[in-house]
JSON list of C-alpha atoms in Angstrom, two decimals:
[
{"chain": "A", "resi": 1, "resn": "MET", "atom": "CA", "xyz": [-8.80, -9.50, -3.59]},
{"chain": "A", "resi": 2, "resn": "LEU", "atom": "CA", "xyz": [-5.74, -10.06, -1.47]},
{"chain": "A", "resi": 3, "resn": "PRO", "atom": "CA", "xyz": [-5.33, -13.49, 0.12]},
{"chain": "A", "resi": 4, "resn": "ALA", "atom": "CA", "xyz": [-5.59, -13.49, 3.92]},
{"chain": "A", "resi": 5, "resn": "SER", "atom": "CA", "xyz": [-1.91, -14.43, 4.26]},
{"chain": "A", "resi": 6, "resn": "ASN", "atom": "CA", "xyz": [-0.94, -11.23, 2.42]},
{"chain": "A", "resi": 7, "resn": "ARG", "atom": "CA", "xyz": [-2.93, -8.75, 4.50]},
{"chain": "A", "resi": 8, "resn": "LEU", "atom": "CA", "xyz": [-1.62, -6.51, 7.26]},
{"chain": "A", "resi": 9, "resn": "ARG", "atom": "CA", "xyz": [-4.09, -6.52, 10.15]},
{"chain": "A", "resi": 10, "resn": "ARG", "atom": "CA", "xyz": [-2.41, -5.46, 13.37]},
{"chain": "A", "resi": 11, "resn": "SER", "atom": "CA", "xyz": [-1.90, -1.79, 14.17]},
{"chain": "A", "resi": 12, "resn": "ASP", "atom": "CA", "xyz": [1.62, -2.39, 15.47]},
{"chain": "A", "resi": 13, "resn": "GLU", "atom": "CA", "xyz": [2.63, -3.78, 12.06]},
{"chain": "A", "resi": 14, "resn": "PHE", "atom": "CA", "xyz": [1.16, -0.73, 10.32]},
{"chain": "A", "resi": 15, "resn": "ARG", "atom": "CA", "xyz": [2.99, 1.53, 12.76]},
{"chain": "A", "resi": 16, "resn": "ARG", "atom": "CA", "xyz": [6.30, -0.31, 12.31]},
{"chain": "A", "resi": 17, "resn": "ALA", "atom": "CA", "xyz": [6.09, -0.16, 8.50]},
{"chain": "A", "resi": 18, "resn": "VAL", "atom": "CA", "xyz": [5.21, 3.55, 8.48]},
{"chain": "A", "resi": 19, "resn": "ARG", "atom": "CA", "xyz": [7.75, 4.65, 11.09]},
{"chain": "A", "resi": 20, "resn": "SER", "atom": "CA", "xyz": [10.70, 2.38, 10.30]},
{"chain": "A", "resi": 21, "resn": "GLY", "atom": "CA", "xyz": [10.23, 1.65, 6.62]},
{"chain": "A", "resi": 22, "resn": "ARG", "atom": "CA", "xyz": [11.24, 3.57, 3.53]},
{"chain": "A", "resi": 23, "resn": "ARG", "atom": "CA", "xyz": [8.75, 5.94, 1.91]},
{"chain": "A", "resi": 24, "resn": "ALA", "atom": "CA", "xyz": [8.01, 6.99, -1.65]},
{"chain": "A", "resi": 25, "resn": "GLY", "atom": "CA", "xyz": [5.28, 9.46, -2.50]},
{"chain": "A", "resi": 26, "resn": "ARG", "atom": "CA", "xyz": [3.39, 10.19, -5.68]},
{"chain": "A", "resi": 27, "resn": "ARG", "atom": "CA", "xyz": [0.45, 12.46, -6.51]},
{"chain": "A", "resi": 28, "resn": "ALA", "atom": "CA", "xyz": [-2.30, 10.18, -5.16]},
{"chain": "A", "resi": 29, "resn": "VAL", "atom": "CA", "xyz": [-0.51, 7.77, -2.81]},
{"chain": "A", "resi": 30, "resn": "VAL", "atom": "CA", "xyz": [2.39, 7.34, -0.42]},
{"chain": "A", "resi": 31, "resn": "VAL", "atom": "CA", "xyz": [3.89, 3.85, -0.16]},
{"chain": "A", "resi": 32, "resn": "HIS", "atom": "CA", "xyz": [5.76, 2.80, 2.99]},
{"chain": "A", "resi": 33, "resn": "GLN", "atom": "CA", "xyz": [7.79, -0.40, 2.85]},
{"chain": "A", "resi": 34, "resn": "LEU", "atom": "CA", "xyz": [9.72, -2.20, 5.56]},
{"chain": "A", "resi": 35, "resn": "LEU", "atom": "CA", "xyz": [12.10, -4.93, 4.48]},
{"chain": "A", "resi": 36, "resn": "ARG", "atom": "CA", "xyz": [12.86, -7.50, 7.13]},
{"chain": "A", "resi": 37, "resn": "ALA", "atom": "CA", "xyz": [16.41, -8.61, 7.78]},
{"chain": "A", "resi": 38, "resn": "GLY", "atom": "CA", "xyz": [17.43, -12.24, 7.57]},
{"chain": "A", "resi": 39, "resn": "PRO", "atom": "CA", "xyz": [15.81, -15.10, 5.70]},
{"chain": "A", "resi": 40, "resn": "ALA", "atom": "CA", "xyz": [12.20, -14.27, 4.86]},
{"chain": "A", "resi": 41, "resn": "VAL", "atom": "CA", "xyz": [9.84, -17.15, 5.43]},
{"chain": "A", "resi": 42, "resn": "GLU", "atom": "CA", "xyz": [6.62, -15.13, 5.52]},
{"chain": "A", "resi": 43, "resn": "PRO", "atom": "CA", "xyz": [4.92, -13.81, 2.39]},
{"chain": "A", "resi": 44, "resn": "ALA", "atom": "CA", "xyz": [4.85, -10.11, 1.56]},
{"chain": "A", "resi": 45, "resn": "ARG", "atom": "CA", "xyz": [2.01, -8.37, 3.39]},
{"chain": "A", "resi": 46, "resn": "VAL", "atom": "CA", "xyz": [0.09, -5.25, 2.39]},
{"chain": "A", "resi": 47, "resn": "GLY", "atom": "CA", "xyz": [-2.14, -2.81, 4.28]},
{"chain": "A", "resi": 48, "resn": "PHE", "atom": "CA", "xyz": [-4.08, 0.29, 3.29]},
{"chain": "A", "resi": 49, "resn": "VAL", "atom": "CA", "xyz": [-4.83, 3.63, 4.94]},
{"chain": "A", "resi": 50, "resn": "VAL", "atom": "CA", "xyz": [-7.66, 5.63, 3.41]},
{"chain": "A", "resi": 51, "resn": "ASN", "atom": "CA", "xyz": [-8.72, 8.37, 5.83]},
{"chain": "A", "resi": 52, "resn": "LYS", "atom": "CA", "xyz": [-11.56, 10.89, 5.78]},
{"chain": "A", "resi": 53, "resn": "ALA", "atom": "CA", "xyz": [-9.51, 13.47, 3.92]},
{"chain": "A", "resi": 54, "resn": "VAL", "atom": "CA", "xyz": [-10.07, 11.35, 0.79]},
{"chain": "A", "resi": 55, "resn": "GLY", "atom": "CA", "xyz": [-13.83, 11.89, 0.90]},
{"chain": "A", "resi": 56, "resn": "ASN", "atom": "CA", "xyz": [-17.06, 10.34, 2.10]},
{"chain": "A", "resi": 57, "resn": "ALA", "atom": "CA", "xyz": [-17.45, 6.61, 2.77]},
{"chain": "A", "resi": 58, "resn": "VAL", "atom": "CA", "xyz": [-18.42, 5.82, -0.82]},
{"chain": "A", "resi": 59, "resn": "LEU", "atom": "CA", "xyz": [-15.26, 7.45, -2.21]},
{"chain": "A", "resi": 60, "resn": "ARG", "atom": "CA", "xyz": [-13.04, 5.92, 0.46]},
{"chain": "A", "resi": 61, "resn": "ASN", "atom": "CA", "xyz": [-14.37, 2.43, -0.27]},
{"chain": "A", "resi": 62, "resn": "ARG", "atom": "CA", "xyz": [-13.91, 2.92, -4.02]},
{"chain": "A", "resi": 63, "resn": "VAL", "atom": "CA", "xyz": [-10.31, 4.05, -3.54]},
{"chain": "A", "resi": 64, "resn": "HIS", "atom": "CA", "xyz": [-9.66, 1.14, -1.16]},
{"chain": "A", "resi": 65, "resn": "ARG", "atom": "CA", "xyz": [-11.05, -1.41, -3.64]},
{"chain": "A", "resi": 66, "resn": "ARG", "atom": "CA", "xyz": [-8.96, 0.04, -6.47]},
{"chain": "A", "resi": 67, "resn": "LEU", "atom": "CA", "xyz": [-5.79, 0.06, -4.40]},
{"chain": "A", "resi": 68, "resn": "ARG", "atom": "CA", "xyz": [-6.44, -3.50, -3.27]},
{"chain": "A", "resi": 69, "resn": "ALA", "atom": "CA", "xyz": [-6.76, -4.61, -6.91]},
{"chain": "A", "resi": 70, "resn": "VAL", "atom": "CA", "xyz": [-3.58, -2.78, -7.88]},
{"chain": "A", "resi": 71, "resn": "MET", "atom": "CA", "xyz": [-1.60, -4.36, -5.06]},
{"chain": "A", "resi": 72, "resn": "ALA", "atom": "CA", "xyz": [-3.00, -7.84, -5.77]},
{"chain": "A", "resi": 73, "resn": "ALA", "atom": "CA", "xyz": [-1.42, -7.56, -9.21]},
{"chain": "A", "resi": 74, "resn": "GLN", "atom": "CA", "xyz": [1.86, -6.33, -7.65]},
{"chain": "A", "resi": 75, "resn": "LEU", "atom": "CA", "xyz": [2.18, -9.11, -5.02]},
{"chain": "A", "resi": 76, "resn": "PRO", "atom": "CA", "xyz": [4.58, -11.28, -7.07]},
{"chain": "A", "resi": 77, "resn": "ASN", "atom": "CA", "xyz": [6.93, -8.28, -7.42]},
{"chain": "A", "resi": 78, "resn": "LEU", "atom": "CA", "xyz": [7.10, -7.47, -3.68]},
{"chain": "A", "resi": 79, "resn": "PRO", "atom": "CA", "xyz": [10.06, -8.72, -1.64]},
{"chain": "A", "resi": 80, "resn": "THR", "atom": "CA", "xyz": [9.27, -11.79, 0.45]},
{"chain": "A", "resi": 81, "resn": "GLY", "atom": "CA", "xyz": [8.63, -10.94, 4.10]},
{"chain": "A", "resi": 82, "resn": "SER", "atom": "CA", "xyz": [8.15, -7.21, 3.45]},
{"chain": "A", "resi": 83, "resn": "LEU", "atom": "CA", "xyz": [5.49, -5.05, 5.09]},
{"chain": "A", "resi": 84, "resn": "THR", "atom": "CA", "xyz": [3.95, -2.52, 2.70]},
{"chain": "A", "resi": 85, "resn": "VAL", "atom": "CA", "xyz": [1.44, 0.20, 3.62]},
{"chain": "A", "resi": 86, "resn": "VAL", "atom": "CA", "xyz": [-0.29, 2.17, 0.86]},
{"chain": "A", "resi": 87, "resn": "ARG", "atom": "CA", "xyz": [-1.65, 5.48, 2.13]},
{"chain": "A", "resi": 88, "resn": "ALA", "atom": "CA", "xyz": [-4.18, 7.25, -0.08]},
{"chain": "A", "resi": 89, "resn": "LEU", "atom": "CA", "xyz": [-3.93, 11.03, -0.43]},
{"chain": "A", "resi": 90, "resn": "PRO", "atom": "CA", "xyz": [-6.94, 13.28, -1.15]},
{"chain": "A", "resi": 91, "resn": "ALA", "atom": "CA", "xyz": [-6.03, 13.34, -4.88]},
{"chain": "A", "resi": 92, "resn": "SER", "atom": "CA", "xyz": [-6.80, 9.61, -5.04]},
{"chain": "A", "resi": 93, "resn": "ALA", "atom": "CA", "xyz": [-10.55, 10.34, -4.86]},
{"chain": "A", "resi": 94, "resn": "SER", "atom": "CA", "xyz": [-10.53, 11.86, -8.34]},
{"chain": "A", "resi": 95, "resn": "SER", "atom": "CA", "xyz": [-7.99, 9.41, -9.81]},
{"chain": "A", "resi": 96, "resn": "SER", "atom": "CA", "xyz": [-8.93, 6.63, -12.19]},
{"chain": "A", "resi": 97, "resn": "TYR", "atom": "CA", "xyz": [-7.81, 3.04, -11.67]},
{"chain": "A", "resi": 98, "resn": "ASP", "atom": "CA", "xyz": [-5.04, 3.47, -14.24]},
{"chain": "A", "resi": 99, "resn": "GLU", "atom": "CA", "xyz": [-3.76, 6.64, -12.57]},
{"chain": "A", "resi": 100, "resn": "LEU", "atom": "CA", "xyz": [-3.71, 4.90, -9.17]},
{"chain": "A", "resi": 101, "resn": "ALA", "atom": "CA", "xyz": [-1.92, 1.91, -10.70]},
{"chain": "A", "resi": 102, "resn": "ASP", "atom": "CA", "xyz": [0.70, 4.20, -12.27]},
{"chain": "A", "resi": 103, "resn": "ASP", "atom": "CA", "xyz": [1.25, 6.03, -8.98]},
{"chain": "A", "resi": 104, "resn": "VAL", "atom": "CA", "xyz": [1.61, 2.82, -6.97]},
{"chain": "A", "resi": 105, "resn": "GLN", "atom": "CA", "xyz": [3.92, 1.22, -9.54]},
{"chain": "A", "resi": 106, "resn": "GLY", "atom": "CA", "xyz": [6.04, 4.38, -9.70]},
{"chain": "A", "resi": 107, "resn": "ALA", "atom": "CA", "xyz": [6.37, 4.50, -5.93]},
{"chain": "A", "resi": 108, "resn": "LEU", "atom": "CA", "xyz": [7.31, 0.82, -5.77]},
{"chain": "A", "resi": 109, "resn": "ARG", "atom": "CA", "xyz": [9.91, 1.29, -8.52]},
{"chain": "A", "resi": 110, "resn": "ARG", "atom": "CA", "xyz": [11.37, 4.20, -6.58]},
{"chain": "A", "resi": 111, "resn": "LEU", "atom": "CA", "xyz": [11.60, 2.06, -3.43]},
{"chain": "A", "resi": 112, "resn": "ASP", "atom": "CA", "xyz": [13.36, -0.70, -5.38]},
{"chain": "A", "resi": 113, "resn": "THR", "atom": "CA", "xyz": [16.06, 1.64, -6.65]},
{"chain": "A", "resi": 114, "resn": "ARG", "atom": "CA", "xyz": [17.02, 2.90, -3.20]}
]
Protein backbone atom coordinates (compact mmCIF):
# COMPACT_ATOMS: atom_id res chain seq x y z
CA MET A 1 0.00 0.00 0.00
CA LEU A 2 1.14 3.52 -0.67
CA PRO A 3 1.88 5.70 2.35
CA ALA A 4 -0.52 8.63 2.80
CA SER A 5 2.25 11.14 2.04
CA ASN A 6 2.72 9.56 -1.41
CA ARG A 7 -0.91 9.64 -2.56
CA LEU A 8 -2.51 12.16 -4.91
CA ARG A 9 -5.93 13.11 -3.56
CA ARG A 10 -7.06 16.43 -4.97
CA SER A 11 -8.65 16.64 -8.40
CA ASP A 12 -6.69 19.77 -9.32
CA GLU A 13 -3.42 17.86 -8.81
CA PHE A 14 -4.68 15.03 -11.03
CA ARG A 15 -5.73 17.57 -13.65
CA ARG A 16 -2.40 19.41 -13.51
CA ALA A 17 -0.37 16.19 -13.88
CA VAL A 18 -2.48 14.96 -16.81
CA ARG A 19 -2.66 18.25 -18.68
CA SER A 20 0.78 19.71 -18.03
CA GLY A 21 2.90 16.62 -17.48
CA ARG A 22 4.65 14.31 -19.91
CA ARG A 23 2.89 11.15 -21.07
CA ALA A 24 4.02 7.66 -21.98
CA GLY A 25 1.60 4.96 -23.05
CA ARG A 26 1.83 1.20 -23.15
CA ARG A 27 -0.67 -1.56 -23.94
CA ALA A 28 -2.47 -1.55 -20.58
CA VAL A 29 -1.60 1.82 -19.02
CA VAL A 30 -0.79 5.45 -19.70
CA VAL A 31 1.52 7.19 -17.24
CA HIS A 32 1.41 10.98 -16.85
CA GLN A 33 4.22 12.63 -14.90
CA LEU A 34 4.72 16.25 -13.92
CA LEU A 35 8.13 17.25 -12.62
CA ARG A 36 8.15 20.31 -10.43
CA ALA A 37 10.72 23.03 -10.95
CA GLY A 38 13.03 24.15 -8.18
CA PRO A 39 14.14 22.30 -5.07
CA ALA A 40 11.76 19.45 -4.29
CA VAL A 41 10.93 19.17 -0.62
CA GLU A 42 7.80 17.04 -1.00
CA PRO A 43 7.89 13.31 -1.70
CA ALA A 44 6.83 11.88 -5.04
CA ARG A 45 3.06 11.42 -5.18
CA VAL A 46 1.04 8.93 -7.21
CA GLY A 47 -2.62 8.73 -8.24
CA PHE A 48 -4.66 6.24 -10.23
CA VAL A 49 -7.50 6.49 -12.75
CA VAL A 50 -9.40 3.28 -13.42
CA ASN A 51 -12.68 4.11 -15.18
CA LYS A 52 -15.67 1.98 -16.18
CA ALA A 53 -14.17 1.11 -19.56
CA VAL A 54 -11.89 -1.30 -17.67
CA GLY A 55 -14.81 -3.41 -16.49
CA ASN A 56 -17.15 -3.94 -13.57
CA ALA A 57 -16.32 -2.88 -10.02
CA VAL A 58 -14.58 -6.16 -9.19
CA LEU A 59 -12.20 -5.85 -12.16
CA ARG A 60 -11.58 -2.15 -11.54
CA ASN A 61 -10.68 -2.79 -7.91
CA ARG A 62 -8.36 -5.65 -8.87
CA VAL A 63 -6.57 -3.49 -11.42
CA HIS A 64 -6.33 -0.63 -8.91
CA ARG A 65 -4.82 -2.90 -6.23
CA ARG A 66 -2.29 -4.31 -8.69
CA LEU A 67 -1.28 -0.87 -9.94
CA ARG A 68 -0.95 0.38 -6.37
CA ALA A 69 1.40 -2.52 -5.55
CA VAL A 70 3.47 -1.89 -8.68
CA MET A 71 3.84 1.80 -7.89
CA ALA A 72 4.68 1.14 -4.23
CA ALA A 73 7.69 -0.81 -5.47
CA GLN A 74 8.59 2.03 -7.89
CA LEU A 75 8.40 4.87 -5.32
CA PRO A 76 12.16 4.99 -4.62
CA ASN A 77 12.80 5.43 -8.36
CA LEU A 78 10.41 8.37 -8.84
CA PRO A 79 11.81 11.92 -8.86
CA THR A 80 11.27 13.78 -5.59
CA GLY A 81 8.34 16.19 -5.75
CA SER A 82 6.88 14.67 -8.93
CA LEU A 83 3.18 14.07 -9.54
CA THR A 84 2.46 10.79 -11.32
CA VAL A 85 -0.94 9.59 -12.56
CA VAL A 86 -1.33 6.02 -13.79
CA ARG A 87 -4.37 5.63 -16.04
CA ALA A 88 -5.58 2.08 -16.70
CA LEU A 89 -6.72 1.20 -20.21
CA PRO A 90 -9.33 -1.51 -20.95
CA ALA A 91 -6.54 -4.02 -21.73
CA SER A 92 -5.47 -3.84 -18.07
CA ALA A 93 -8.51 -5.93 -17.05
CA SER A 94 -7.07 -9.02 -18.71
CA SER A 95 -3.44 -8.31 -17.78
CA SER A 96 -1.59 -10.20 -15.08
CA TYR A 97 0.35 -8.45 -12.33
CA ASP A 98 3.63 -9.07 -14.15
CA GLU A 99 2.27 -7.63 -17.41
CA LEU A 100 1.02 -4.52 -15.59
CA ALA A 101 4.38 -4.17 -13.83
CA ASP A 102 6.22 -4.43 -17.17
CA ASP A 103 3.94 -1.83 -18.77
CA VAL A 104 4.32 0.63 -15.89
CA GLN A 105 8.09 0.16 -15.70
CA GLY A 106 8.40 0.58 -19.47
CA ALA A 107 6.38 3.79 -19.40
CA LEU A 108 8.43 5.17 -16.51
CA ARG A 109 11.68 4.30 -18.32
CA ARG A 110 10.40 6.10 -21.40
CA LEU A 111 9.57 9.20 -19.32
CA ASP A 112 13.08 9.15 -17.80
CA THR A 113 14.77 9.16 -21.19
CA ARG A 114 12.92 12.24 -22.44
